[in-house]
mmCIF file of C-alpha atoms in Angstrom:
data_model
loop_
_atom_site.group_PDB
_atom_site.id
_atom_site.type_symbol
_atom_site.label_atom_id
_atom_site.label_comp_id
_atom_site.label_asym_id
_atom_site.label_seq_id
_atom_site.Cartn_x
_atom_site.Cartn_y
_atom_site.Cartn_z
ATOM 1 C CA MET S 292 -1.935 9.361 18.376
ATOM 2 C CA VAL S 293 -1.959 6.016 16.561
ATOM 3 C CA VAL S 294 1.049 3.768 17.040
ATOM 4 C CA VAL S 295 1.902 1.104 14.469
ATOM 5 C CA THR S 296 4.651 -1.426 15.138
ATOM 6 C CA PRO S 297 6.289 -4.102 13.007
ATOM 7 C CA ASP S 298 4.152 -6.613 14.953
ATOM 8 C CA ASP S 299 1.058 -4.845 13.594
ATOM 9 C CA VAL S 300 2.442 -5.176 10.072
ATOM 10 C CA ALA S 301 3.069 -8.904 10.645
ATOM 11 C CA SER S 302 -0.348 -9.485 12.219
ATOM 12 C CA GLY S 303 -2.543 -11.565 9.946
ATOM 13 C CA TRP S 304 0.323 -12.203 7.566
ATOM 14 C CA ARG S 305 3.438 -13.915 8.932
ATOM 15 C CA PRO S 306 6.313 -13.262 11.334
ATOM 16 C CA LEU S 307 8.804 -10.750 9.969
ATOM 17 C CA THR S 308 12.490 -11.476 9.538
ATOM 18 C CA ALA S 309 14.973 -9.272 11.407
ATOM 19 C CA ALA S 310 15.698 -7.380 8.174
ATOM 20 C CA GLU S 311 11.965 -6.852 7.549
ATOM 21 C CA VAL S 312 11.501 -5.511 11.096
ATOM 22 C CA THR S 313 14.215 -2.944 10.377
ATOM 23 C CA THR S 314 12.625 -2.019 7.044
ATOM 24 C CA ALA S 315 9.127 -1.814 8.537
ATOM 25 C CA THR S 316 10.395 0.391 11.368
ATOM 26 C CA GLY S 317 11.701 2.852 8.765
ATOM 27 C CA LEU S 318 8.643 2.686 6.510
ATOM 28 C CA ILE S 319 5.964 3.140 9.178
ATOM 29 C CA PRO S 320 6.670 6.872 9.751
ATOM 30 C CA GLU S 321 6.802 7.418 5.982
ATOM 31 C CA ALA S 322 3.420 5.699 5.603
ATOM 32 C CA PHE S 323 1.920 8.073 8.197
ATOM 33 C CA VAL S 324 3.264 11.079 6.269
ATOM 34 C CA ILE S 325 1.856 9.798 2.981
ATOM 35 C CA LEU S 326 -1.501 8.982 4.567
ATOM 36 C CA ALA S 327 -1.737 12.465 6.088
ATOM 37 C CA ALA S 328 -0.923 13.996 2.692
ATOM 38 C CA VAL S 329 -3.661 12.146 0.794
ATOM 39 C CA VAL S 330 -6.364 11.872 3.475
ATOM 40 C CA PRO S 331 -7.482 15.227 4.868
ATOM 41 C CA GLY S 332 -7.869 14.974 8.645
ATOM 42 C CA ALA S 333 -6.315 11.510 8.801
ATOM 43 C CA ASP S 334 -5.324 12.141 12.408
ATOM 44 C CA SER S 335 -9.009 12.441 13.354
ATOM 45 C CA LYS S 336 -10.083 9.209 11.642
ATOM 46 C CA SER S 337 -10.678 5.885 13.375
ATOM 47 C CA PRO S 338 -7.404 4.755 15.008
ATOM 48 C CA ASP S 339 -8.161 1.157 14.013
ATOM 49 C CA LEU S 340 -8.608 2.180 10.367
ATOM 50 C CA VAL S 341 -5.409 4.253 10.364
ATOM 51 C CA LYS S 342 -3.466 1.356 11.908
ATOM 52 C CA LEU S 343 -4.893 -1.087 9.354
ATOM 53 C CA VAL S 344 -4.066 1.094 6.353
ATOM 54 C CA VAL S 345 -0.546 1.994 7.511
ATOM 55 C CA SER S 346 0.120 -1.700 8.196
ATOM 56 C CA LYS S 347 -1.169 -2.659 4.741
ATOM 57 C CA MET S 348 0.922 0.054 3.062
ATOM 58 C CA VAL S 349 4.104 -1.243 4.685
ATOM 59 C CA ARG S 350 3.160 -4.888 4.118
ATOM 60 C CA ARG S 351 2.782 -4.240 0.363
ATOM 61 C CA VAL S 352 6.413 -3.142 0.182
ATOM 62 C CA LEU S 353 7.619 -6.070 2.286
ATOM 63 C CA LYS S 354 5.698 -8.559 0.148
ATOM 64 C CA ASN S 355 7.333 -7.279 -3.020
ATOM 65 C CA PRO S 356 10.494 -5.347 -2.107
ATOM 66 C CA ASP S 357 11.908 -5.396 -5.633
ATOM 67 C CA GLY S 358 8.672 -4.293 -7.302
ATOM 68 C CA TRP S 359 8.161 -7.241 -9.630
ATOM 69 C CA ARG S 360 4.860 -7.630 -11.448
ATOM 70 C CA VAL S 361 6.231 -10.711 -13.223
ATOM 71 C CA ALA S 362 9.331 -12.088 -11.540
ATOM 72 C CA PRO S 363 12.323 -13.062 -13.667
ATOM 73 C CA GLY S 364 11.577 -16.498 -15.047
ATOM 74 C CA GLY S 365 8.139 -16.334 -13.469
ATOM 75 C CA SER S 366 6.011 -16.493 -16.581
ATOM 76 C CA ILE S 367 6.164 -18.700 -19.641
ATOM 77 C CA ASP S 368 3.351 -16.976 -21.524
ATOM 78 C CA ASP S 369 4.701 -13.453 -20.947
ATOM 79 C CA TYR S 370 8.418 -13.976 -21.461
ATOM 80 C CA THR S 371 10.554 -10.887 -21.026
ATOM 81 C CA GLU S 372 14.160 -10.919 -22.228
ATOM 82 C CA GLY S 373 16.580 -10.583 -19.327
ATOM 83 C CA GLY S 374 14.060 -10.855 -16.530
ATOM 84 C CA GLY S 375 10.624 -9.891 -15.317
ATOM 85 C CA THR S 376 8.658 -6.683 -15.389
ATOM 86 C CA ARG S 377 8.329 -4.104 -12.625
ATOM 87 C CA ASP S 378 5.069 -3.439 -10.799
ATOM 88 C CA THR S 379 4.073 0.098 -11.780
ATOM 89 C CA SER S 380 2.550 0.849 -8.373
ATOM 90 C CA LEU S 381 5.895 0.125 -6.727
ATOM 91 C CA SER S 382 8.062 1.734 -9.352
ATOM 92 C CA SER S 383 6.040 4.932 -9.011
ATOM 93 C CA GLY S 384 6.617 5.346 -5.300
ATOM 94 C CA GLU S 385 6.557 2.012 -3.506
ATOM 95 C CA LEU S 386 4.623 3.152 -0.443
ATOM 96 C CA TYR S 387 1.080 4.190 -1.341
ATOM 97 C CA VAL S 388 -2.528 4.289 -0.196
ATOM 98 C CA SER S 389 -4.631 2.137 -2.514
ATOM 99 C CA PRO S 390 -7.797 3.496 -4.154
ATOM 100 C CA GLU S 391 -9.855 1.056 -2.060
ATOM 101 C CA GLU S 392 -8.251 2.325 1.147
ATOM 102 C CA LEU S 393 -8.996 5.909 0.138
ATOM 103 C CA ILE S 394 -12.651 4.938 -0.190
ATOM 104 C CA TRP S 395 -12.542 3.545 3.368
ATOM 105 C CA PHE S 396 -11.531 7.043 4.503
ATOM 106 C CA GLY S 397 -14.287 8.653 2.441
ATOM 107 C CA VAL S 398 -11.833 10.202 -0.014
ATOM 108 C CA ARG S 399 -13.287 10.425 -3.456
ATOM 109 C CA THR S 400 -10.763 9.706 -6.172
ATOM 110 C CA ALA S 401 -10.947 11.529 -9.473
ATOM 111 C CA GLY S 402 -12.057 9.558 -12.486
ATOM 112 C CA ALA S 403 -11.780 10.372 -16.157
ATOM 113 C CA PHE S 404 -15.298 11.770 -16.206
ATOM 114 C CA GLU S 405 -18.537 11.750 -14.266
ATOM 115 C CA ILE S 406 -22.047 11.149 -15.508
ATOM 116 C CA ARG S 407 -24.954 12.449 -13.455
ATOM 117 C CA LEU S 408 -28.326 10.953 -14.190
ATOM 118 C CA GLY S 409 -31.564 12.756 -13.525
ATOM 119 C CA GLY S 410 -32.414 16.394 -13.377
ATOM 120 C CA SER S 411 -30.875 19.139 -11.267
#
């Protein structure tokens, strides 16, 4: 069984605040559930890879807890009346496994179409 702690989430990033430790502690089990749902046999994968991906999933939420793609007042060229715009990846579920991380697990993501070259 892989164990991920708030210290793992902070590793390679920065120390977490007390509030972030509390949030991370709650999100870590959720990240494991999501990972198991989208990666068949996740529990049999490399423990180091599982720990890395769960840590990255939680870190994404902590880095952008309000889900801003453009923060209020954060862009002159892309002005939005009344504030910024929400990051669609966060507004659609907040905690997620990225397409790149799925590739690390060998999970093939569906594309719009596939072209096979050659005969067979």
